[in-house]
GROMACS .gro file of C-alpha atoms in nm:
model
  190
    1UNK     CA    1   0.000  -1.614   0.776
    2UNK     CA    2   0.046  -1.463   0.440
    3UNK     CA    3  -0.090  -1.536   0.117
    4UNK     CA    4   0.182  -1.636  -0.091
    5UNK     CA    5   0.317  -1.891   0.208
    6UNK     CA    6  -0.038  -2.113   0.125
    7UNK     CA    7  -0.025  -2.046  -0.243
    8UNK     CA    8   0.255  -2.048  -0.546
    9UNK     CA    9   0.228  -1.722  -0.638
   10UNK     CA   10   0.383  -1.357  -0.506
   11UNK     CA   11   0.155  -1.152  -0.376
   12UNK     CA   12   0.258  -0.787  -0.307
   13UNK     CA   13   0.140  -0.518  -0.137
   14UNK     CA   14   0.111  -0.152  -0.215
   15UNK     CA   15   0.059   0.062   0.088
   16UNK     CA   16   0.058   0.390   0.185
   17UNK     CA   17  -0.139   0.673   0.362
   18UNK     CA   18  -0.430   0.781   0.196
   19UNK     CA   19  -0.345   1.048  -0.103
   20UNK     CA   20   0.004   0.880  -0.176
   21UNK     CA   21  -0.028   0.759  -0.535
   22UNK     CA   22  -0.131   0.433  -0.439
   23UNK     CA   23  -0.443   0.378  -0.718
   24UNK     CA   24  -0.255   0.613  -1.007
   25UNK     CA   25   0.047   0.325  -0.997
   26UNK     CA   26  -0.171   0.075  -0.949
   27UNK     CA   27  -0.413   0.157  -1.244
   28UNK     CA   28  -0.069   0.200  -1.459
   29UNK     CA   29   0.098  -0.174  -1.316
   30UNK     CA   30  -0.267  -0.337  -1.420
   31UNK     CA   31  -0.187  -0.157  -1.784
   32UNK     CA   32   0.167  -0.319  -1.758
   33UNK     CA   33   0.008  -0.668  -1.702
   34UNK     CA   34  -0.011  -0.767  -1.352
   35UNK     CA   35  -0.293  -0.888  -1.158
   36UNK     CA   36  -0.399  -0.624  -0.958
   37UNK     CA   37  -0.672  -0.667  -0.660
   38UNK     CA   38  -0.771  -0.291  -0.537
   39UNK     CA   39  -0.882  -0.413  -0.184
   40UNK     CA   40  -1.079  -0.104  -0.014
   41UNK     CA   41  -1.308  -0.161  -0.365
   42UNK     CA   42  -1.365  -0.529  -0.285
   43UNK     CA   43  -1.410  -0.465   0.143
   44UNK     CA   44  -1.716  -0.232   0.002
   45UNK     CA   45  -1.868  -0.425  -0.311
   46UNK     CA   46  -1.878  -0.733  -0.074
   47UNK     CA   47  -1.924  -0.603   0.267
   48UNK     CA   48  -1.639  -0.701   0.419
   49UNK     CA   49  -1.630  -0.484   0.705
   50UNK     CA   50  -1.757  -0.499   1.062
   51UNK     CA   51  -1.887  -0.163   1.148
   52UNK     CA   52  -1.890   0.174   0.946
   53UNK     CA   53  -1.697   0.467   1.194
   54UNK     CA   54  -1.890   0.740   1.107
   55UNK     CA   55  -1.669   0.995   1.361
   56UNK     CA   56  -1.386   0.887   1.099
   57UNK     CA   57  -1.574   0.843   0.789
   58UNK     CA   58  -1.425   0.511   0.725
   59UNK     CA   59  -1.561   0.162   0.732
   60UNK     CA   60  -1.385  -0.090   0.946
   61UNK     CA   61  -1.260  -0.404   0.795
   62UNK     CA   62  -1.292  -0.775   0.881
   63UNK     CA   63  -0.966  -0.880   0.819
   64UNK     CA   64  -1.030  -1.234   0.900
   65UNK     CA   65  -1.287  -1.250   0.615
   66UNK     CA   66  -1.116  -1.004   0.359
   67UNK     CA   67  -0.827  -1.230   0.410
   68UNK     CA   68  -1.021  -1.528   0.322
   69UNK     CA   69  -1.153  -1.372   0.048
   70UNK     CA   70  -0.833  -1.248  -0.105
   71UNK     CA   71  -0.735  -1.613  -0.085
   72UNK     CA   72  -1.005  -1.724  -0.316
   73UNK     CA   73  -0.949  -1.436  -0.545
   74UNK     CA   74  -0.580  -1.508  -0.616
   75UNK     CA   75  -0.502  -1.839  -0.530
   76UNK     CA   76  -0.483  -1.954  -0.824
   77UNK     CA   77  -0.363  -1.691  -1.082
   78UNK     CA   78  -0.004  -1.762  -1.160
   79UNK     CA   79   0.303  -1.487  -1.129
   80UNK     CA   80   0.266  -1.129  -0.909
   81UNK     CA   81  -0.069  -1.023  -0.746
   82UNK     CA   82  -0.081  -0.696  -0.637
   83UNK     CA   83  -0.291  -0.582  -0.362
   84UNK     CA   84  -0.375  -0.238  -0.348
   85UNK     CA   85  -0.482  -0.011  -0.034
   86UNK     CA   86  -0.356   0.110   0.254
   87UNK     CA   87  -0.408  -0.245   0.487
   88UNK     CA   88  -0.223  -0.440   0.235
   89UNK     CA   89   0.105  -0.500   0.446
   90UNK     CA   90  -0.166  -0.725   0.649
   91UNK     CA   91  -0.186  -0.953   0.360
   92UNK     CA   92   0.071  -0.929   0.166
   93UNK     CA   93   0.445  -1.138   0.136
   94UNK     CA   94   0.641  -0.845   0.019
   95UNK     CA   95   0.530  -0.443   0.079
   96UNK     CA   96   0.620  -0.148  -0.136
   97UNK     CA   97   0.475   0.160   0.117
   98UNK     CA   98   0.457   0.471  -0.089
   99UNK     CA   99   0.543   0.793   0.132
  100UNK     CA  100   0.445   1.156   0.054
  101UNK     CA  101   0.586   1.474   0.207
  102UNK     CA  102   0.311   1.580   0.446
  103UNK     CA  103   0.256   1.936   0.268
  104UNK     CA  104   0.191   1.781  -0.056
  105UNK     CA  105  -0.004   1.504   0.088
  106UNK     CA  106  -0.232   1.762   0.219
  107UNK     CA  107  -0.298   1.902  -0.069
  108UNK     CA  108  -0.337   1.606  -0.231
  109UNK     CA  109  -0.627   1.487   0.034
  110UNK     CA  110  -0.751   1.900   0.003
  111UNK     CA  111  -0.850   1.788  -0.398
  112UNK     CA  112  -1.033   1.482  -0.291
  113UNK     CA  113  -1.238   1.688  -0.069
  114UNK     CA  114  -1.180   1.498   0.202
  115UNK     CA  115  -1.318   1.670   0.589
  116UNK     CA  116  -1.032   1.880   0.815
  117UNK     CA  117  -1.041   1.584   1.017
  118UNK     CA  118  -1.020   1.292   0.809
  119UNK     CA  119  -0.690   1.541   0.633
  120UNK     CA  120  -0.531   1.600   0.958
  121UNK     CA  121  -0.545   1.200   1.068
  122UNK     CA  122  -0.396   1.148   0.740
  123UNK     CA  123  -0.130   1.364   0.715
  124UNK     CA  124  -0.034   1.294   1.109
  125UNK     CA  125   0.006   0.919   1.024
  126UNK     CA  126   0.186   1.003   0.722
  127UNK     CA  127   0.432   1.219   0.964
  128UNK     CA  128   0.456   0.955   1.226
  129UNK     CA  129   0.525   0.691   0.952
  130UNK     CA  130   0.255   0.488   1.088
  131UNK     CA  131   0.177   0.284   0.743
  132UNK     CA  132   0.562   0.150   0.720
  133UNK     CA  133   0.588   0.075   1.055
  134UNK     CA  134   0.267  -0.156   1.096
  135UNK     CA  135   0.467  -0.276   0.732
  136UNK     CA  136   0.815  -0.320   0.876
  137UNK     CA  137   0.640  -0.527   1.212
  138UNK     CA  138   0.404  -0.737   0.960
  139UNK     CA  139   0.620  -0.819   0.673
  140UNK     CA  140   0.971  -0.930   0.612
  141UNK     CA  141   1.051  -0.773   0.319
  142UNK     CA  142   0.930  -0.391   0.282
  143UNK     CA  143   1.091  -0.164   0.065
  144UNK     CA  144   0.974   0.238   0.045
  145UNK     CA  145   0.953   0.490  -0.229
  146UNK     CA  146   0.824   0.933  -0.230
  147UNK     CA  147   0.595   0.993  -0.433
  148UNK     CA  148   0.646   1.319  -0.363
  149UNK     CA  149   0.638   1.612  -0.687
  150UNK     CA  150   0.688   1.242  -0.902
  151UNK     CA  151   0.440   1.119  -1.162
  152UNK     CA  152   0.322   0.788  -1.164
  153UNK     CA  153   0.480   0.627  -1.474
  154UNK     CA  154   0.814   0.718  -1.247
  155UNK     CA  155   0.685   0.561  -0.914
  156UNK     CA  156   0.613   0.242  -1.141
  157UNK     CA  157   0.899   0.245  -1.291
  158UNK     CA  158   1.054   0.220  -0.933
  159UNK     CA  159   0.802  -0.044  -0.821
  160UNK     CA  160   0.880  -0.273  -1.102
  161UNK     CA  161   1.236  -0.239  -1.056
  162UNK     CA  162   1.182  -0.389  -0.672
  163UNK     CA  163   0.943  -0.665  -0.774
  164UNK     CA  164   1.250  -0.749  -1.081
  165UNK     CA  165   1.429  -0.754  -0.796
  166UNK     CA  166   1.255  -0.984  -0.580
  167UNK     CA  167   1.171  -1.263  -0.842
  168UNK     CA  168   1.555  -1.271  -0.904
  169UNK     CA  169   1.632  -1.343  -0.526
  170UNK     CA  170   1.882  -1.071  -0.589
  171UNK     CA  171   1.738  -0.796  -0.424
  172UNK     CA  172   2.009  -0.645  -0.158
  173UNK     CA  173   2.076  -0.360  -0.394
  174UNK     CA  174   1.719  -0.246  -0.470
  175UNK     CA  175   1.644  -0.284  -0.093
  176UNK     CA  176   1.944  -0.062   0.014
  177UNK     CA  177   1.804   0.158  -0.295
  178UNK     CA  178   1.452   0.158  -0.146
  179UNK     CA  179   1.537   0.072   0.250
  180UNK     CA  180   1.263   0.151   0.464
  181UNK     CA  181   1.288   0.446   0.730
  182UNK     CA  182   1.474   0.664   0.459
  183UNK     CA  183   1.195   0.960   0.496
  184UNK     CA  184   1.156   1.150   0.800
  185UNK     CA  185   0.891   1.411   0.783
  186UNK     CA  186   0.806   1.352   1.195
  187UNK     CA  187   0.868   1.753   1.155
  188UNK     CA  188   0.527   1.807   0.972
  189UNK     CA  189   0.332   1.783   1.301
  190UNK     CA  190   0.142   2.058   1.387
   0.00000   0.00000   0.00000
């Protein structure tokens, strides 16, 4: 069950690999006003997580308890929540998955200093489009944008045009604008 079928409100998800733009738009859509919850942030302040995988440098999360949790946080704030990470299509009503060409997405990842490994995982699931299809089997309304060579104030701009077009229950042309499966970068694997 999803949030926003218990509560009122609209919650959203933004998804995406790791290294696709994901906290840059979100830092700019909490300057444009909307609630934002960054959930990787909240699974480690409040140890929401089951086990830490050190082989993947990752912690695993309780999803059964960070979705609890997220239902206390925004149950009762009014309007769009935002949910920011790369699990959010488990949570979320409606998912906007942010996709990166694998090259730049490796660079990307490469600046964060991130291990070989933890960069190749990353860049493979980015390749195999494994964020937007977990999305696409979750959620019923998923919409996709590159972030590729783009700046964030231009990925927001696209983001808020899809939630505008959501609230207005007239969304067919921003979903055939930002239909999901429109990238194919299965090429990138090495």
């Amino acid at each position: 069950m999803f949030i926003g079928a218990i509560f009122s409100n609209m919650i959203i998800g933004l998804t995406g690999t790791p290294g696709t733009g994901k906290t840059s738009v979100s830092r700019l859509l909490q300057e444009h006003g909307y609630n934002m919850l960054y959930l990787t942030d909240l699974i480690k302040d409040e140890c929401l997580y089951s086990e830490v995988d050190e082989g993947r440098d990752t912690l695993v999360a309780d999803m059964d308890r960070v979705f609890s949790r997220v239902c206390e946080l925004v149950g009762d704030d009014e309007g769009v929540n935002i949910i920011d990470s790369h699990m959010a299509h488990h949570i979320a009503d409606v998912v906007i998955v942010l996709r990166t060409a694998p090259s730049d997405l490796r660079e990307r990842l490469n600046l964060r200093d991130y291990s070989d490994a933890k960069i190749e995982e990353n860049v493979e699931a980015e390749c195999l489009d494994v964020i937007l299809v977990e999305s696409v089997e979750w959620c019923q309304k998923v919409y996709e944008i590159d972030t590729t060579g783009r700046m964030a104030e231009d990925v927001v701009s696209d983001v808020e045009e899809i939630i505008s077009g959501v609230l207005s229950g007239n969304d067919a042309e921003v979903y055939q604008k930002y239909m999901p499966g429109s990238f194919d970068w299965s090429g990138g694997i090495l």
